Amino acid sequence: MDKASLLGQLGVDSTRFARLAAQTGECPDVVVPACAPMTARELVRHVGSVHRLVTAWVGDGRRPMTWASCPGPGEELLTWSRQGATALLETLDGRSPEEPCATWSAADRTVGFWIRRMAQETAVHRVDLAQALGRPWTVDADLAADGVDEALNLWLGTRLGERVEASGRTTRLLGSGADGGTVVDRRVRPLAEMVEYGDGEGPADAVVSGPVDALWSWVWGRADDEHPVQVEGDEVAALELRALLARAQQ
């Protein structure tokens, strides 16, 4: 997914998040299912904080030692959150994706890293808020496919280091687009000290498949009854991969 499209999705999901946040007025303490015991109010505060952190990170060239974790005196939470999203979009839109920038990834030290990361972060938490409020949701197919890739490569591939501690079972991930065609086809084999990757057909103990937005929700731990995936073969292998992703995404 190109960086312009990711930036566009960041804008779309920031707007959707703000609309959902405005609906939490009567139930600010409703629990966010995927982030329990976090409440809707706390999630709005978290997203606003992350947007501000990354804005400062990109602007200053390094991770801030301190960052705004809540509105200041006299500031209203929803306005504060929207202002954080606006500042982030303006900062990222004003820079080239290829511009060098400090990040937490050794493999990608560009502004493009943050465009992608914030597009996925905002989409995930927009879905969190929709689930907390019982609202329907979907995710753009291209963004969902990119999010599966990010979950595997950036999170699973870097956050566990050599302490993967897995069995060596292989799980194949298959995601389909609106026309039924395959848009994601990845094989993942977590071992004791590393994760092995493959694409397309090949040996697999389990297959997790479904519409690409459902697959996206599964790899990010947001699967629900409206977005089911199908697991074929060794269910333990699929559960092991999901547990490893959860560890990596903490």
Short mmCIF file of C-alpha atoms in Angstrom, two decimals:
data_model
loop_
_atom_site.label_atom_id
_atom_site.label_comp_id
_atom_site.label_asym_id
_atom_site.label_seq_id
_atom_site.Cartn_x
_atom_site.Cartn_y
_atom_site.Cartn_z
CA MET A 1 0.00 0.00 0.00
CA ASP A 2 1.56 3.32 -1.02
CA LYS A 3 2.16 6.02 1.55
CA ALA A 4 -0.37 8.47 0.06
CA SER A 5 -3.11 5.85 0.42
CA LEU A 6 -2.05 5.10 3.98
CA LEU A 7 -2.14 8.79 4.84
CA GLY A 8 -5.60 9.01 3.33
CA GLN A 9 -6.77 6.08 5.44
CA LEU A 10 -5.27 7.69 8.53
CA GLY A 11 -7.41 10.75 7.85
CA VAL A 12 -10.54 8.66 7.26
CA ASP A 13 -10.10 6.58 10.40
CA SER A 14 -9.24 9.63 12.53
CA THR A 15 -12.57 11.15 11.47
CA ARG A 16 -14.44 7.90 12.13
CA PHE A 17 -12.78 7.58 15.52
CA ALA A 18 -13.81 11.13 16.44
CA ARG A 19 -17.42 10.41 15.45
CA LEU A 20 -17.50 7.28 17.58
CA ALA A 21 -15.82 9.09 20.46
CA ALA A 22 -18.59 11.66 20.36
CA GLN A 23 -21.09 8.84 20.89
CA THR A 24 -19.46 7.74 24.15
CA GLY A 25 -20.95 10.65 26.12
CA GLU A 26 -23.66 8.54 27.75
CA CYS A 27 -21.42 5.51 28.31
CA PRO A 28 -17.83 6.75 28.82
CA ASP A 29 -17.05 3.87 31.15
CA VAL A 30 -18.12 1.07 28.82
CA VAL A 31 -15.30 -1.48 28.60
CA VAL A 32 -13.37 -1.92 25.34
CA PRO A 33 -13.52 -5.71 24.71
CA ALA A 34 -10.05 -6.16 23.20
CA CYS A 35 -8.40 -3.88 25.77
CA ALA A 36 -10.26 -4.76 28.99
CA PRO A 37 -10.41 -3.27 31.53
CA MET A 38 -9.75 -0.09 29.49
CA THR A 39 -12.88 2.04 29.09
CA ALA A 40 -14.03 4.05 26.07
CA ARG A 41 -12.99 7.30 27.77
CA GLU A 42 -9.52 5.88 28.48
CA LEU A 43 -9.19 4.70 24.88
CA VAL A 44 -9.98 8.18 23.55
CA ARG A 45 -7.32 9.57 25.88
CA HIS A 46 -4.83 6.89 24.78
CA VAL A 47 -5.27 7.59 21.07
CA GLY A 48 -4.94 11.33 21.61
CA SER A 49 -1.76 10.71 23.58
CA VAL A 50 -0.24 8.44 20.94
CA HIS A 51 -1.00 10.92 18.16
CA ARG A 52 0.73 13.66 20.13
CA LEU A 53 3.69 11.45 20.96
CA VAL A 54 4.34 10.61 17.31
CA THR A 55 3.87 14.22 16.22
CA ALA A 56 6.59 15.24 18.67
CA TRP A 57 8.76 12.23 17.74
CA VAL A 58 8.74 13.16 14.06
CA GLY A 59 9.18 16.85 14.77
CA ASP A 60 12.01 16.49 17.30
CA GLY A 61 13.82 13.58 15.64
CA ARG A 62 13.67 11.38 18.73
CA ARG A 63 11.19 9.91 21.19
CA PRO A 64 10.15 12.55 23.72
CA MET A 65 11.17 11.89 27.29
CA THR A 66 7.74 13.11 28.41
CA TRP A 67 4.47 13.36 26.52
CA ALA A 68 0.92 14.54 27.02
CA SER A 69 -1.11 11.67 28.43
CA CYS A 70 -4.27 13.65 29.22
CA PRO A 71 -5.89 17.00 28.49
CA GLY A 72 -4.63 20.03 30.35
CA PRO A 73 -6.73 22.16 32.71
CA GLY A 74 -9.83 23.45 30.96
CA GLU A 75 -9.38 21.23 27.89
CA GLU A 76 -12.28 18.98 26.87
CA LEU A 77 -11.28 15.40 26.05
CA LEU A 78 -12.96 15.05 22.64
CA THR A 79 -11.61 18.38 21.42
CA TRP A 80 -8.16 17.51 22.74
CA SER A 81 -8.27 14.16 20.92
CA ARG A 82 -9.36 15.72 17.61
CA GLN A 83 -6.65 18.34 17.85
CA GLY A 84 -4.04 15.61 18.36
CA ALA A 85 -5.19 13.82 15.21
CA THR A 86 -5.16 17.04 13.19
CA ALA A 87 -1.63 17.92 14.30
CA LEU A 88 -0.41 14.41 13.45
CA LEU A 89 -1.93 14.51 9.96
CA GLU A 90 -0.47 17.95 9.27
CA THR A 91 2.97 16.84 10.44
CA LEU A 92 3.04 13.64 8.38
CA ASP A 93 1.44 15.19 5.30
CA GLY A 94 4.06 17.93 5.28
CA ARG A 95 6.98 15.50 4.92
CA SER A 96 8.14 13.05 2.29
CA PRO A 97 7.61 9.38 3.24
CA GLU A 98 11.25 8.74 2.29
CA GLU A 99 12.56 11.44 4.62
CA PRO A 100 14.89 10.01 7.31
CA CYS A 101 13.23 9.92 10.71
CA ALA A 102 13.85 8.31 14.08
CA THR A 103 11.60 5.27 14.67
CA TRP A 104 11.60 2.14 16.82
CA SER A 105 12.28 -0.09 13.78
CA ALA A 106 15.85 -0.88 12.75
CA ALA A 107 14.55 -1.82 9.28
CA ASP A 108 12.63 1.40 8.54
CA ARG A 109 13.90 4.76 9.74
CA THR A 110 11.73 7.03 7.60
CA VAL A 111 8.61 9.16 7.95
CA GLY A 112 6.86 6.41 5.96
CA PHE A 113 7.20 4.11 8.99
CA TRP A 114 5.07 6.48 11.04
CA ILE A 115 2.51 6.98 8.28
CA ARG A 116 1.95 3.24 8.14
CA ARG A 117 2.12 2.71 11.89
CA MET A 118 -0.35 5.46 12.68
CA ALA A 119 -2.75 4.35 9.92
CA GLN A 120 -2.84 0.87 11.46
CA GLU A 121 -2.89 2.10 15.07
CA THR A 122 -5.81 4.41 14.41
CA ALA A 123 -7.76 1.77 12.47
CA VAL A 124 -7.29 -0.79 15.25
CA HIS A 125 -8.52 1.59 17.93
CA ARG A 126 -11.38 2.85 15.76
CA VAL A 127 -12.55 -0.78 15.60
CA ASP A 128 -12.03 -1.07 19.37
CA LEU A 129 -14.36 1.85 19.96
CA ALA A 130 -16.96 0.50 17.51
CA GLN A 131 -16.92 -2.87 19.30
CA ALA A 132 -17.26 -1.19 22.70
CA LEU A 133 -20.31 0.72 21.47
CA GLY A 134 -21.80 -2.22 19.59
CA ARG A 135 -21.49 -0.46 16.24
CA PRO A 136 -20.84 -2.23 12.90
CA TRP A 137 -17.40 -1.82 11.38
CA THR A 138 -15.29 -2.76 8.40
CA VAL A 139 -11.74 -2.04 7.25
CA ASP A 140 -10.56 -1.03 3.79
CA ALA A 141 -9.28 -4.17 2.01
CA ASP A 142 -5.90 -2.66 1.08
CA LEU A 143 -5.37 -1.35 4.60
CA ALA A 144 -6.36 -4.74 6.04
CA ALA A 145 -3.88 -6.59 3.81
CA ASP A 146 -1.15 -4.12 4.78
CA GLY A 147 -2.08 -4.56 8.44
CA VAL A 148 -1.64 -8.33 8.27
CA ASP A 149 1.79 -7.75 6.77
CA GLU A 150 2.72 -5.24 9.49
CA ALA A 151 1.53 -7.55 12.27
CA LEU A 152 3.72 -10.36 10.96
CA ASN A 153 6.83 -8.49 9.87
CA LEU A 154 7.10 -5.57 12.27
CA TRP A 155 5.56 -7.00 15.42
CA LEU A 156 5.96 -10.77 15.34
CA GLY A 157 9.20 -10.48 13.39
CA THR A 158 10.96 -8.08 15.78
CA ARG A 159 9.33 -7.85 19.19
CA LEU A 160 10.00 -11.37 20.47
CA GLY A 161 13.70 -11.45 19.63
CA GLU A 162 15.12 -14.93 20.18
CA ARG A 163 12.51 -15.78 22.84
CA VAL A 164 9.84 -17.01 20.46
CA GLU A 165 9.57 -20.33 22.30
CA ALA A 166 7.24 -21.92 19.76
CA SER A 167 6.69 -25.44 18.48
CA GLY A 168 7.63 -25.15 14.81
CA ARG A 169 4.07 -25.66 13.56
CA THR A 170 3.21 -23.74 10.40
CA THR A 171 0.04 -21.67 9.95
CA ARG A 172 -1.08 -20.38 6.57
CA LEU A 173 -3.06 -17.12 6.47
CA LEU A 174 -5.46 -16.62 3.56
CA GLY A 175 -7.42 -13.41 3.10
CA SER A 176 -9.91 -12.79 0.31
CA GLY A 177 -11.07 -9.54 -1.26
CA ALA A 178 -14.61 -8.46 -2.13
CA ASP A 179 -14.48 -10.40 -5.41
CA GLY A 180 -13.38 -13.59 -3.65
CA GLY A 181 -9.84 -13.40 -4.98
CA THR A 182 -6.88 -13.98 -2.66
CA VAL A 183 -5.21 -10.78 -1.45
CA VAL A 184 -3.19 -12.26 1.44
CA ASP A 185 -1.38 -15.61 1.34
CA ARG A 186 1.32 -16.02 3.98
CA ARG A 187 2.84 -18.97 5.80
CA VAL A 188 4.27 -18.43 9.28
CA ARG A 189 6.33 -20.98 11.19
CA PRO A 190 7.32 -19.85 14.70
CA LEU A 191 10.28 -21.81 16.06
CA ALA A 192 12.07 -21.73 19.39
CA GLU A 193 14.37 -18.79 18.56
CA MET A 194 13.08 -17.33 15.29
CA VAL A 195 10.09 -17.01 12.98
CA GLU A 196 10.22 -18.48 9.48
CA TYR A 197 8.13 -16.90 6.71
CA GLY A 198 6.86 -18.13 3.37
CA ASP A 199 4.37 -17.08 0.72
CA GLY A 200 1.82 -19.12 -1.19
CA GLU A 201 1.28 -22.84 -1.14
CA GLY A 202 3.52 -25.05 0.94
CA PRO A 203 3.49 -27.26 4.04
CA ALA A 204 1.09 -25.98 6.69
CA ASP A 205 -0.34 -27.52 9.84
CA ALA A 206 -3.25 -25.08 9.97
CA VAL A 207 -5.00 -22.66 7.64
CA VAL A 208 -6.75 -19.51 8.91
CA SER A 209 -8.91 -17.99 6.19
CA GLY A 210 -11.67 -15.47 5.63
CA PRO A 211 -12.41 -12.03 4.19
CA VAL A 212 -9.31 -9.90 4.52
CA ASP A 213 -10.88 -7.57 7.11
CA ALA A 214 -11.74 -10.62 9.24
CA LEU A 215 -8.18 -11.93 8.88
CA TRP A 216 -6.89 -8.49 9.85
CA SER A 217 -9.06 -8.52 12.95
CA TRP A 218 -7.79 -12.00 13.85
CA VAL A 219 -4.09 -11.12 13.65
CA TRP A 220 -4.73 -7.98 15.73
CA GLY A 221 -6.86 -9.79 18.32
CA ARG A 222 -10.07 -8.01 17.34
CA ALA A 223 -12.05 -10.90 15.81
CA ASP A 224 -15.78 -10.86 16.59
CA ASP A 225 -18.94 -12.72 15.61
CA GLU A 226 -19.56 -10.43 12.62
CA HIS A 227 -16.08 -11.05 11.19
CA PRO A 228 -15.34 -14.76 11.67
CA VAL A 229 -12.37 -16.64 10.26
CA GLN A 230 -12.27 -20.32 9.44
CA VAL A 231 -9.59 -22.53 10.97
CA GLU A 232 -8.76 -25.80 9.23
CA GLY A 233 -6.23 -28.40 10.29
CA ASP A 234 -4.35 -28.20 13.59
CA GLU A 235 -6.24 -25.65 15.66
CA VAL A 236 -3.46 -25.67 18.26
CA ALA A 237 -1.03 -24.32 15.65
CA ALA A 238 -3.37 -21.42 14.86
CA LEU A 239 -3.94 -20.68 18.54
CA GLU A 240 -0.19 -20.71 19.13
CA LEU A 241 0.34 -18.12 16.38
CA ARG A 242 -2.44 -15.92 17.77
CA ALA A 243 -0.90 -16.11 21.24
CA LEU A 244 2.52 -15.16 19.88
CA LEU A 245 1.02 -12.19 18.04
CA ALA A 246 -0.64 -11.10 21.27
CA ARG A 247 2.71 -11.26 23.07
CA ALA A 248 4.42 -9.29 20.32
CA GLN A 249 1.69 -6.61 20.23
CA GLN A 250 1.78 -5.83 23.95
#
